[in-house]
Amino acid sequence: MNNFELNSSYFIVFKNQECIQSSLPNEVHYDQHHLVFQNKEPIEIQTVFLLDNDVDFSITYTFEQNTQVHIIETRILQNQASFHKIMNLKEQAIVHVFHENNSQHLENANVKEEVYLQRNAVCHSGYAELSDSSVHGEYLYYLDGENADAKVRMAILSKEKEKKYFKVLIQHNQPHTYGQMDNYGVVKDQGQLTIDGIGTITKGQHGSSSHQTNKIMVFDPDCIASANPYLFIDEFDVKASHAAGVGKMDEEHLYYLQSRGLTKKQAMQLITYGYLKPVIEVIDNEMLKEHFEKVLSKVGA
Amino acid sequence: MSTLMIKDLHVNVGEKEILKGIDLEIKTGEIHAIMGPNGNGKSTLLSAIMGHPKYEVTSGSITLNDQDVLSMSVDERSRVGLFLGMQYPQEIPGVTNSDFLKAAMNARLEKPISLFKFIRTLDKNIEELNMDENLAHRYLNEGFSGGEKKRNEILQMKLLKPQFALLDEIDSGLDVDALHVVSDAINSMRSDDFACVMVSHYERLFELVKPTHVHVLVNGKIVMSGGYELVEKIDQEGYEWIKELGIEMLEEEEKKPIILESCGKKESFKNE
């Protein structure tokens, strides 16, 4: 089942190891699992990955100096598939990526991303992990140049018997680097979710900031949820903060909405939508918003 | 004409009995004022009618035209025509006012309201209430001033058109101009098909929205009912004269603020 639609002028679609469809501008080249961006004007591109059972897929993106790219990425993975992506952002590259995981009914999928940012590079990523599947994901960001800036937002739903694990790392390897992650999850039924948020500032990286928030809202008594913030800091002159929490939906919020006539289910849906929605703000795109709303309706109550 | 009938209502919060037998009959077309010193059960009465889960009705009945209100869920109560304008409206991040208001209006319509009609109705009411034009896109009550929150309650009342509006200190946090805007809005709803129960400490609101019935609630019971003259008497003399009639009054317990930084141990030592 092809659970994606193409509506950008530029796109590239992979089925297992093959590129099956593409429309790329002149300054973007694809060759042997390597996508290189050299565009002088900002562009938006859609990338789609369809991986069958047991397929092990790797791809590298390189963003040359001063490129500006918005990417809308859809992943549809089958059982035991494994997806590995490396992104290299050269100096001053500005990249916004919205990832949606539309996998269905799969037992296990592994996703790993490594993102390397050089001087003044900016990467803002949004991950919508609302798939009907168990997932093990690792998203690792390395700030390798001064003033590099990484912001990561996640919206995760774990329901029925799904088991989801995510590790998000932002590692500061140069001074004056900025890292921020906001990971929000909702767990219902017998769903399980663990979020490990890790901020690392190595020695000598003065003037850096590392911030993180990890929050999980739990709907049912059989859910298992854990939000773990880690800060490893080996330098004095830095700013760092973390917040983590696992809790129920605020009863007073529900009461307020119900007192205006919304059923409990409608109220929960509205609150959940508001809670997870910031993830789509990474890229301004109407199609994304509509799609996200539709997918979220399965949160139900 | 509709009637909201409350008979011998007893309500507990936790182990403590707050309402100790309230009898009240409200018909559409009437405006009721409930007065009384702090901590004697006024807000509890309104919240119990709306069905707040914290308030446990231990005996008595509430009916709306013979329908049993107590067996209804909170949202059902809203849909049969009850509305509570809250003293402390919740702030809900991420939920925009327009999404919320549209959902609330649709909850009582068979066919969803058209986007065009919704925006037109909303804009008109926002203007009448002299509210922020950006309100629709802001998150529900988040970062609103006290006065803005109260006006947002009134906005919801106007959009949802309840038969029975319960307004809990709707005038607190309002400046003089806003008080006029809010009382004009309440007066504009007055009709044979609308009733209102207002809780307030200030004569000013009742001067602007003249009640047809006035009740004094003390220690969980209505100890006196009358007309507007009761408002005037309380405004001039306070509640002392009620004590002299031999009625026991609950003094509000001194509230000890618990500061976030203070540790749990210390608090428990103090109370020993």
Coordinates of C-alpha atoms in Angstrom, one line a residue:
Chain A
M1 CA 0.0 0.0 0.0
N2 CA 1.4 3.4 -1.0
N3 CA 0.5 5.6 1.9
F4 CA 1.9 8.8 0.5
E5 CA 1.1 11.5 -2.0
L6 CA 3.4 13.6 -4.0
N7 CA 2.5 17.3 -4.2
S8 CA 5.8 19.1 -4.4
S9 CA 7.4 19.9 -7.8
Y10 CA 10.6 18.1 -6.7
F11 CA 10.6 14.6 -5.3
I12 CA 12.5 11.3 -5.2
V13 CA 11.0 7.9 -4.4
F14 CA 12.9 4.8 -3.4
K15 CA 11.6 1.3 -3.3
N16 CA 14.1 -0.9 -1.4
Q17 CA 17.5 -0.2 -2.9
E18 CA 16.2 1.4 -6.2
C19 CA 15.2 5.0 -7.0
I20 CA 11.9 4.4 -8.8
Q21 CA 10.7 7.9 -9.5
S22 CA 12.3 11.3 -9.3
S23 CA 12.0 14.9 -10.3
L24 CA 15.0 16.9 -9.2
P25 CA 16.2 20.4 -10.0
N26 CA 19.5 20.9 -11.9
E27 CA 21.5 21.6 -8.8
V28 CA 20.4 18.4 -7.0
H29 CA 22.1 15.2 -8.0
Y30 CA 21.5 11.6 -7.0
D31 CA 24.0 8.8 -7.5
Q32 CA 24.5 5.6 -5.7
H33 CA 22.7 6.3 -2.5
H34 CA 24.1 9.8 -2.3
L35 CA 22.0 12.9 -2.7
V36 CA 23.9 16.1 -3.2
F37 CA 22.3 19.6 -2.9
Q38 CA 24.1 22.5 -4.6
N39 CA 21.0 24.7 -5.1
K40 CA 21.5 28.5 -5.0
E41 CA 17.8 29.2 -4.4
P42 CA 15.8 27.7 -1.6
I43 CA 13.9 24.6 -2.6
E44 CA 11.4 22.2 -1.2
I45 CA 11.6 18.5 -2.0
Q46 CA 9.8 15.4 -1.0
T47 CA 11.6 12.1 -0.3
V48 CA 9.9 8.8 0.0
F49 CA 11.3 5.5 1.2
L50 CA 9.4 2.2 0.8
L51 CA 11.3 -0.7 2.4
D52 CA 10.1 -4.3 2.3
N53 CA 10.8 -7.0 4.9
D54 CA 14.4 -7.3 6.0
V55 CA 15.7 -4.7 3.7
D56 CA 18.7 -2.8 5.0
F57 CA 18.9 0.6 3.4
S58 CA 21.4 3.5 3.7
I59 CA 21.5 6.9 2.1
T60 CA 23.7 10.0 2.5
Y61 CA 22.6 13.6 1.9
T62 CA 25.2 16.3 1.4
F63 CA 24.2 20.0 1.6
E64 CA 26.8 22.2 0.1
Q65 CA 27.7 25.6 1.5
N66 CA 24.8 28.2 1.7
T67 CA 22.2 25.8 0.4
Q68 CA 18.6 26.2 1.8
V69 CA 16.4 23.1 1.7
H70 CA 13.1 22.1 3.0
I71 CA 12.5 18.3 3.0
I72 CA 9.3 16.4 3.6
E73 CA 10.2 12.8 4.1
T74 CA 7.9 9.8 4.3
R75 CA 9.1 6.4 5.4
I76 CA 7.0 3.3 5.0
L77 CA 8.9 0.3 6.4
Q78 CA 8.0 -3.4 6.6
N79 CA 9.0 -5.9 9.3
Q80 CA 12.6 -5.9 10.3
A81 CA 13.5 -3.3 7.8
S82 CA 16.4 -1.0 8.7
F83 CA 16.8 2.6 7.6
H84 CA 20.1 4.5 8.0
K85 CA 20.6 8.1 6.9
I86 CA 23.5 10.4 7.2
M87 CA 23.2 14.2 6.6
N88 CA 26.2 16.4 6.1
L89 CA 25.5 20.1 6.4
K90 CA 28.4 22.2 5.2
E91 CA 29.0 25.8 6.3
Q92 CA 25.8 28.1 6.4
A93 CA 23.6 25.3 5.0
I94 CA 20.0 25.7 6.3
V95 CA 17.9 22.6 6.3
H96 CA 14.4 22.0 7.6
V97 CA 13.1 18.4 7.6
F98 CA 9.7 17.0 8.4
H99 CA 9.7 13.2 8.8
E100 CA 6.7 11.1 8.9
N101 CA 6.7 7.5 9.6
N102 CA 3.7 5.9 7.9
S103 CA 4.6 2.3 8.5
Q104 CA 1.7 -0.1 9.2
H105 CA 1.4 -3.3 11.2
L106 CA 5.0 -4.0 11.5
E107 CA 6.8 -5.7 14.4
N108 CA 10.1 -4.1 14.3
A109 CA 11.9 -1.5 12.4
N110 CA 15.2 0.2 13.0
V111 CA 15.8 3.8 12.1
K112 CA 19.1 5.6 12.6
E113 CA 20.0 9.0 11.5
E114 CA 23.3 10.8 11.9
V115 CA 23.4 14.5 11.2
Y116 CA 26.7 16.5 11.1
L117 CA 26.6 20.3 11.1
Q118 CA 29.5 22.5 10.2
R119 CA 30.0 26.2 11.0
N120 CA 26.8 28.3 11.0
A121 CA 24.8 25.4 9.7
V122 CA 21.2 25.1 10.9
C123 CA 19.1 22.0 11.0
H124 CA 15.5 22.0 12.3
S125 CA 13.9 18.6 12.3
G126 CA 10.3 17.4 13.1
Y127 CA 9.6 13.7 13.5
A128 CA 5.9 12.6 13.4
E129 CA 6.1 9.1 14.8
L130 CA 2.4 8.2 14.7
S131 CA 2.8 4.9 12.8
D132 CA 0.9 1.7 13.6
S133 CA 4.1 -0.1 14.5
S134 CA 6.9 -0.8 16.9
V135 CA 10.0 1.2 16.2
H136 CA 13.5 1.6 17.4
G137 CA 14.8 5.0 16.4
E138 CA 18.1 6.8 17.0
Y139 CA 18.5 10.4 15.9
L140 CA 22.0 11.7 16.5
Y141 CA 23.1 15.3 15.9
Y142 CA 26.7 16.4 16.0
L143 CA 27.5 20.1 16.1
D144 CA 30.9 20.1 14.5
G145 CA 31.3 23.8 13.7
E146 CA 31.0 27.1 15.7
N147 CA 27.4 28.5 15.8
A148 CA 25.9 25.3 14.4
D149 CA 22.3 25.1 15.5
A150 CA 20.1 21.9 15.8
K151 CA 16.5 21.9 16.9
V152 CA 14.6 18.6 17.1
R153 CA 10.9 18.1 17.8
M154 CA 9.2 14.8 18.1
A155 CA 5.5 13.9 18.3
I156 CA 5.1 10.2 19.2
L157 CA 2.0 8.0 19.6
S158 CA 2.3 4.5 21.0
K159 CA -0.9 2.5 21.2
E160 CA -2.4 -1.0 21.2
K161 CA 0.6 -3.3 21.8
E162 CA 3.2 -1.1 20.1
K163 CA 6.7 -0.7 21.6
K164 CA 8.6 2.4 20.7
Y165 CA 12.0 3.5 21.7
F166 CA 13.7 6.7 20.7
K167 CA 17.1 8.1 21.5
V168 CA 17.8 11.7 20.5
L169 CA 21.4 12.9 21.0
I170 CA 22.7 16.4 20.4
Q171 CA 26.4 16.5 20.9
H172 CA 28.3 19.9 21.0
N173 CA 31.8 19.4 19.6
Q174 CA 32.6 23.1 19.0
P175 CA 32.1 26.4 21.0
H176 CA 29.0 28.6 20.7
T177 CA 26.8 25.8 19.4
Y178 CA 23.1 25.6 20.1
G179 CA 21.0 22.4 20.6
Q180 CA 17.4 22.1 21.6
M181 CA 15.0 19.1 21.6
D182 CA 11.3 18.9 22.5
N183 CA 10.1 15.4 22.5
Y184 CA 6.3 14.9 23.2
G185 CA 4.6 11.5 23.4
V186 CA 1.2 10.0 24.0
V187 CA 0.7 6.4 25.1
K188 CA -2.5 4.5 25.3
D189 CA -3.9 1.0 25.5
Q190 CA -1.0 -1.3 26.3
G191 CA 1.5 0.9 24.4
Q192 CA 5.0 1.3 25.5
L193 CA 7.3 4.3 24.9
T194 CA 10.8 5.2 26.1
I195 CA 12.4 8.5 25.2
D196 CA 16.1 9.1 26.0
G197 CA 17.1 12.7 25.4
I198 CA 20.8 13.3 25.6
G199 CA 22.6 16.6 25.5
T200 CA 26.4 16.3 25.5
I201 CA 28.8 19.3 25.7
T202 CA 32.4 18.2 25.4
K203 CA 35.4 20.0 27.0
G204 CA 36.2 23.4 25.7
Q205 CA 32.9 24.2 24.0
H206 CA 32.2 27.4 25.9
G207 CA 29.2 29.6 25.1
S208 CA 27.1 26.6 24.0
S209 CA 23.5 25.9 25.0
S210 CA 21.8 22.6 25.4
H211 CA 18.1 22.5 26.2
Q212 CA 15.6 19.7 26.2
T213 CA 12.0 18.8 27.2
N214 CA 10.6 15.3 27.2
K215 CA 7.0 14.8 28.1
I216 CA 4.7 11.8 27.9
M217 CA 1.0 11.8 28.4
V218 CA -0.4 8.5 29.5
F219 CA -4.1 7.5 28.8
D220 CA -4.5 4.0 30.2
P221 CA -3.4 2.1 33.3
D222 CA -1.6 -0.6 31.3
C223 CA 0.7 1.8 29.4
I224 CA 4.4 1.8 30.1
A225 CA 6.2 5.1 29.6
S226 CA 9.5 6.5 30.5
A227 CA 11.1 9.9 29.7
N228 CA 14.8 10.1 30.5
P229 CA 16.8 13.3 30.2
Y230 CA 20.5 13.1 30.2
L231 CA 23.0 16.0 30.3
F232 CA 26.7 15.3 30.0
I233 CA 28.6 18.5 30.4
D234 CA 32.3 18.9 30.6
E235 CA 32.6 22.7 30.3
F236 CA 31.8 25.5 32.7
D237 CA 30.7 28.4 30.5
V238 CA 27.5 26.9 29.1
K239 CA 23.8 27.1 29.4
A240 CA 21.8 23.9 29.9
S241 CA 18.3 22.9 30.9
H242 CA 16.2 19.8 30.9
A243 CA 12.6 18.9 31.8
A244 CA 11.0 15.6 31.8
G245 CA 7.6 14.3 32.8
V246 CA 5.2 11.4 32.5
G247 CA 1.6 12.1 33.5
K248 CA -2.1 11.9 32.8
M249 CA -4.1 14.4 30.9
D250 CA -5.1 17.3 33.1
E251 CA -8.6 16.5 34.5
E252 CA -9.4 20.1 34.8
H253 CA -8.7 20.7 31.1
L254 CA -11.0 17.8 30.2
Y255 CA -13.7 19.2 32.5
Y256 CA -13.4 22.6 31.0
L257 CA -13.9 21.3 27.5
Q258 CA -16.6 18.9 28.5
S259 CA -18.5 21.7 30.3
R260 CA -18.9 23.3 26.8
G261 CA -20.5 20.2 25.4
L262 CA -17.6 18.3 23.9
T263 CA -17.6 14.6 24.7
K264 CA -14.7 13.1 26.6
K265 CA -13.4 11.6 23.4
Q266 CA -13.6 14.9 21.5
A267 CA -12.0 16.8 24.4
M268 CA -9.1 14.3 24.5
Q269 CA -8.6 14.5 20.8
L270 CA -8.5 18.3 20.8
I271 CA -6.0 18.4 23.7
T272 CA -3.8 15.7 22.1
Y273 CA -3.8 17.5 18.8
G274 CA -2.7 20.7 20.5
Y275 CA 0.0 18.8 22.4
L276 CA 1.5 17.1 19.4
K277 CA 0.9 19.8 16.8
P278 CA 4.1 21.9 17.2
V279 CA 6.0 19.2 15.2
I280 CA 4.4 20.4 12.0
E281 CA 5.6 23.9 12.5
V282 CA 9.0 22.9 11.2
I283 CA 7.7 23.4 7.6
D284 CA 4.9 25.6 6.5
N285 CA 2.9 23.3 4.3
E286 CA -0.9 22.9 4.1
M287 CA -0.9 19.3 2.9
L288 CA 1.2 18.4 6.0
K289 CA -1.3 19.9 8.3
E290 CA -4.2 18.2 6.8
H291 CA -2.5 14.9 6.7
F292 CA -1.3 15.2 10.3
E293 CA -4.8 16.0 11.5
K294 CA -6.2 13.0 9.7
V295 CA -3.5 10.7 11.2
L296 CA -4.1 12.1 14.7
S297 CA -7.8 11.2 14.6
K298 CA -6.7 7.7 15.4
V299 CA -5.7 8.8 18.8
G300 CA -9.4 8.6 19.7
A301 CA -9.9 7.9 23.4
Chain B
M1 CA -40.7 27.9 30.0
S2 CA -38.0 25.7 31.6
T3 CA -37.3 25.1 35.2
L4 CA -34.1 24.1 37.0
M5 CA -35.1 22.6 40.3
I6 CA -32.7 21.9 43.1
K7 CA -34.0 19.9 46.1
D8 CA -32.3 19.3 49.4
L9 CA -28.9 19.2 47.8
H10 CA -26.0 17.9 49.9
V11 CA -22.5 18.1 48.5
N12 CA -19.2 16.8 49.8
V13 CA -15.7 17.8 48.8
G14 CA -13.6 14.9 50.1
E15 CA -14.8 14.1 53.6
K16 CA -16.2 17.5 54.2
E17 CA -19.8 18.5 53.7
I18 CA -20.0 21.9 52.0
L19 CA -23.7 22.1 50.9
K20 CA -26.1 21.1 53.6
G21 CA -29.5 21.0 52.0
I22 CA -30.0 23.6 49.2
D23 CA -33.5 24.2 47.8
L24 CA -33.7 26.5 44.8
E25 CA -36.1 26.8 41.8
I26 CA -35.0 28.8 38.8
K27 CA -37.3 29.5 35.9
T28 CA -36.3 30.9 32.5
G29 CA -36.9 34.6 32.4
E30 CA -35.4 35.0 35.9
I31 CA -32.1 36.3 37.1
H32 CA -30.9 35.0 40.5
A33 CA -28.1 36.5 42.6
I34 CA -26.4 34.4 45.2
M35 CA -24.5 36.2 47.8
G36 CA -22.7 35.2 50.9
P37 CA -19.4 35.3 52.7
N38 CA -16.4 33.5 51.2
G39 CA -16.1 29.8 51.8
N40 CA -19.7 29.1 52.5
G41 CA -20.5 27.1 49.3
K42 CA -21.5 29.5 46.5
S43 CA -19.0 28.2 44.0
T44 CA -19.6 24.7 45.1
L45 CA -23.3 25.0 44.3
L46 CA -22.6 26.2 40.7
S47 CA -19.8 23.5 40.2
A48 CA -22.1 20.8 41.5
I49 CA -24.8 21.8 39.1
M50 CA -22.3 21.6 36.2
G51 CA -21.0 18.2 37.5
H52 CA -17.4 18.9 38.4
P53 CA -15.9 15.5 39.4
K54 CA -14.4 16.8 42.7
Y55 CA -17.9 17.7 44.1
E56 CA -19.8 14.6 45.3
V57 CA -23.5 14.9 45.6
T58 CA -24.5 12.8 48.6
S59 CA -28.2 13.4 48.6
G60 CA -30.9 15.5 47.0
S61 CA -31.8 16.1 43.4
I62 CA -31.3 18.5 40.5
T63 CA -33.8 18.4 37.6
L64 CA -34.3 20.3 34.4
N65 CA -37.9 20.0 33.3
D66 CA -38.1 16.7 35.1
Q67 CA -34.9 15.4 33.5
D68 CA -32.5 14.1 36.1
V69 CA -29.4 16.3 35.7
L70 CA -27.3 14.4 38.3
S71 CA -27.4 11.3 36.1
M72 CA -25.9 13.2 33.1
S73 CA -22.3 13.5 32.2
V74 CA -20.7 17.0 32.2
D75 CA -21.0 17.3 28.4
E76 CA -24.6 16.2 28.4
R77 CA -25.5 18.9 31.0
S78 CA -23.9 21.4 28.6
R79 CA -25.9 20.1 25.7
V80 CA -29.2 20.3 27.5
G81 CA -28.6 24.0 28.1
L82 CA -26.5 24.5 31.2
F83 CA -23.5 26.7 31.1
L84 CA -20.9 27.6 33.8
G85 CA -18.9 30.7 33.4
M86 CA -16.0 29.8 35.6
Q87 CA -14.2 31.8 38.2
Y88 CA -10.8 30.4 37.1
P89 CA -11.1 29.3 33.4
Q90 CA -8.4 26.8 32.4
E91 CA -5.5 27.7 30.1
I92 CA -5.1 25.0 27.5
P93 CA -1.9 25.2 25.5
G94 CA -2.0 24.1 21.9
V95 CA -5.7 24.3 21.5
T96 CA -6.7 27.4 19.6
N97 CA -9.8 29.4 20.6
S98 CA -11.3 28.9 17.1
D99 CA -10.9 25.1 17.1
F100 CA -12.4 24.9 20.6
L101 CA -15.3 27.3 19.9
K102 CA -16.2 25.6 16.7
A103 CA -16.1 22.2 18.3
A104 CA -18.3 23.5 21.2
M105 CA -20.9 25.0 18.8
N106 CA -20.9 21.8 16.7
A107 CA -21.5 19.7 19.8
R108 CA -25.1 21.0 19.9
L109 CA -25.8 21.2 16.2
E110 CA -27.1 18.4 14.0
K111 CA -25.2 19.7 11.0
P112 CA -21.8 21.3 11.6
I113 CA -21.8 25.1 11.2
S114 CA -20.3 26.4 8.0
L115 CA -16.9 27.9 8.3
F116 CA -18.2 31.2 6.8
K117 CA -21.0 31.4 9.3
F118 CA -18.7 30.5 12.2
I119 CA -16.2 33.2 11.4
R120 CA -18.9 35.8 10.9
T121 CA -20.6 35.0 14.2
L122 CA -17.3 34.9 16.0
D123 CA -16.0 38.2 14.6
K124 CA -19.3 39.9 15.4
N125 CA -19.2 38.7 19.0
I126 CA -15.5 39.5 19.4
E127 CA -16.2 43.0 18.3
E128 CA -19.2 43.4 20.6
L129 CA -17.2 42.2 23.6
N130 CA -14.3 44.5 22.6
M131 CA -11.8 41.6 22.5
D132 CA -8.5 41.0 20.8
E133 CA -9.0 40.6 17.1
N134 CA -6.4 37.8 17.1
L135 CA -8.3 35.9 19.7
A136 CA -9.3 33.1 17.3
H137 CA -5.8 32.1 16.7
R138 CA -4.5 32.4 20.2
Y139 CA -4.4 29.3 22.5
L140 CA -7.4 28.9 24.8
N141 CA -7.0 31.3 27.7
E142 CA -3.2 31.0 27.6
G143 CA -1.5 34.2 28.5
F144 CA -4.9 35.9 28.8
S145 CA -5.3 38.6 31.5
G146 CA -7.9 38.0 34.2
G147 CA -10.3 40.3 32.4
E148 CA -9.7 38.6 29.0
K149 CA -10.5 35.2 30.5
K150 CA -13.8 36.5 31.9
R151 CA -14.7 38.0 28.6
N152 CA -13.9 34.7 26.9
E153 CA -16.3 33.0 29.2
I154 CA -19.0 35.5 28.2
L155 CA -18.1 35.0 24.5
Q156 CA -18.7 31.3 24.9
M157 CA -22.0 31.9 26.6
K158 CA -23.1 34.1 23.7
L159 CA -22.1 31.5 21.1
L160 CA -23.5 28.5 22.9
K161 CA -26.8 30.3 23.9
P162 CA -27.6 28.2 27.1
Q163 CA -31.0 28.3 28.8
F164 CA -29.4 28.4 32.2
A165 CA -26.1 30.3 32.6
L166 CA -24.3 30.0 35.9
L167 CA -21.8 32.8 36.3
D168 CA -19.2 32.4 39.1
E169 CA -17.7 35.8 40.0
I170 CA -17.7 36.8 36.4
D171 CA -17.0 40.4 37.4
S172 CA -13.7 39.7 39.3
G173 CA -10.7 40.9 37.4
L174 CA -12.8 43.3 35.2
D175 CA -12.1 47.0 35.1
V176 CA -15.1 49.4 34.9
D177 CA -15.3 49.5 31.1
A178 CA -15.1 45.7 30.8
L179 CA -17.7 45.3 33.5
H180 CA -20.1 47.4 31.4
V181 CA -19.3 45.3 28.3
V182 CA -19.9 42.1 30.2
S183 CA -23.1 43.3 31.9
D184 CA -24.4 44.6 28.6
A185 CA -23.8 41.1 27.1
I186 CA -25.6 39.4 29.9
N187 CA -28.5 41.8 29.6
S188 CA -28.7 41.3 25.9
M189 CA -29.3 37.6 26.6
R190 CA -32.2 38.3 28.9
S191 CA -35.4 36.7 27.5
D192 CA -38.2 34.4 28.5
D193 CA -36.0 31.6 27.4
F194 CA -32.9 32.4 29.4
A195 CA -32.1 32.3 33.1
C196 CA -29.0 33.3 34.9
V197 CA -27.5 32.6 38.3
M198 CA -24.8 35.0 39.3
V199 CA -22.4 34.7 42.2
S200 CA -20.7 37.9 43.1
H201 CA -19.5 40.0 46.0
Y202 CA -20.1 43.3 44.5
E203 CA -23.3 45.3 44.3
R204 CA -21.9 46.9 41.1
L205 CA -22.6 43.9 38.9
F206 CA -26.1 43.5 40.4
E207 CA -26.8 47.2 39.8
L208 CA -26.0 46.7 36.1
V209 CA -27.7 43.3 35.8
K210 CA -30.7 43.6 38.1
P211 CA -31.6 40.3 39.6
T212 CA -35.2 39.2 40.0
H213 CA -34.3 37.0 43.0
V214 CA -31.6 37.3 45.6
H215 CA -30.4 34.5 47.9
V216 CA -28.0 34.6 50.8
L217 CA -26.0 31.4 51.2
V218 CA -24.4 30.8 54.5
N219 CA -22.7 27.6 55.9
G220 CA -24.1 25.4 53.0
K221 CA -27.7 26.6 53.3
I222 CA -29.8 29.3 51.8
V223 CA -30.7 31.3 54.9
M224 CA -32.6 34.1 53.2
S225 CA -34.2 34.9 49.9
G226 CA -35.7 38.1 48.6
G227 CA -35.5 40.8 46.0
Y228 CA -33.0 43.5 45.1
E229 CA -33.4 45.1 48.6
L230 CA -31.2 42.3 50.0
V231 CA -28.3 43.4 47.7
E232 CA -28.5 46.9 49.0
K233 CA -28.7 45.8 52.6
I234 CA -25.6 43.6 52.3
D235 CA -23.7 46.3 50.4
Q236 CA -24.4 48.8 53.3
E237 CA -24.1 46.5 56.3
G238 CA -22.1 43.5 55.2
Y239 CA -23.1 40.1 56.7
E240 CA -22.8 40.9 60.4
W241 CA -26.6 41.4 60.8
I242 CA -27.2 37.9 59.6
K243 CA -25.2 36.6 62.6
E244 CA -27.4 38.6 64.8
L245 CA -30.4 36.7 63.5
G246 CA -28.8 33.6 65.1
I247 CA -27.3 32.1 62.0
E248 CA -23.9 30.5 62.3
M249 CA -21.5 31.7 59.7
L250 CA -18.3 29.9 58.4
E251 CA -15.2 32.1 58.6
E252 CA -13.0 31.4 55.7
E253 CA -9.9 29.6 56.9
E254 CA -6.8 31.5 56.7
K255 CA -5.0 30.3 53.6
K256 CA -1.4 29.5 54.1
P257 CA 0.4 29.8 50.9
I258 CA 2.6 26.8 50.1
I259 CA 5.5 28.1 48.2
L260 CA 7.0 25.7 45.6
E261 CA 10.4 25.9 47.1
S262 CA 9.3 25.0 50.7
C263 CA 9.9 21.4 51.5
G264 CA 7.2 18.9 52.3
K265 CA 8.7 18.1 55.7
K266 CA 8.6 21.6 56.9
E267 CA 4.9 22.0 56.0
S268 CA 4.0 18.9 58.0
F269 CA 6.0 20.1 61.0
K270 CA 4.1 23.3 61.0
N271 CA 0.8 21.6 61.1
E272 CA 1.6 19.3 64.0

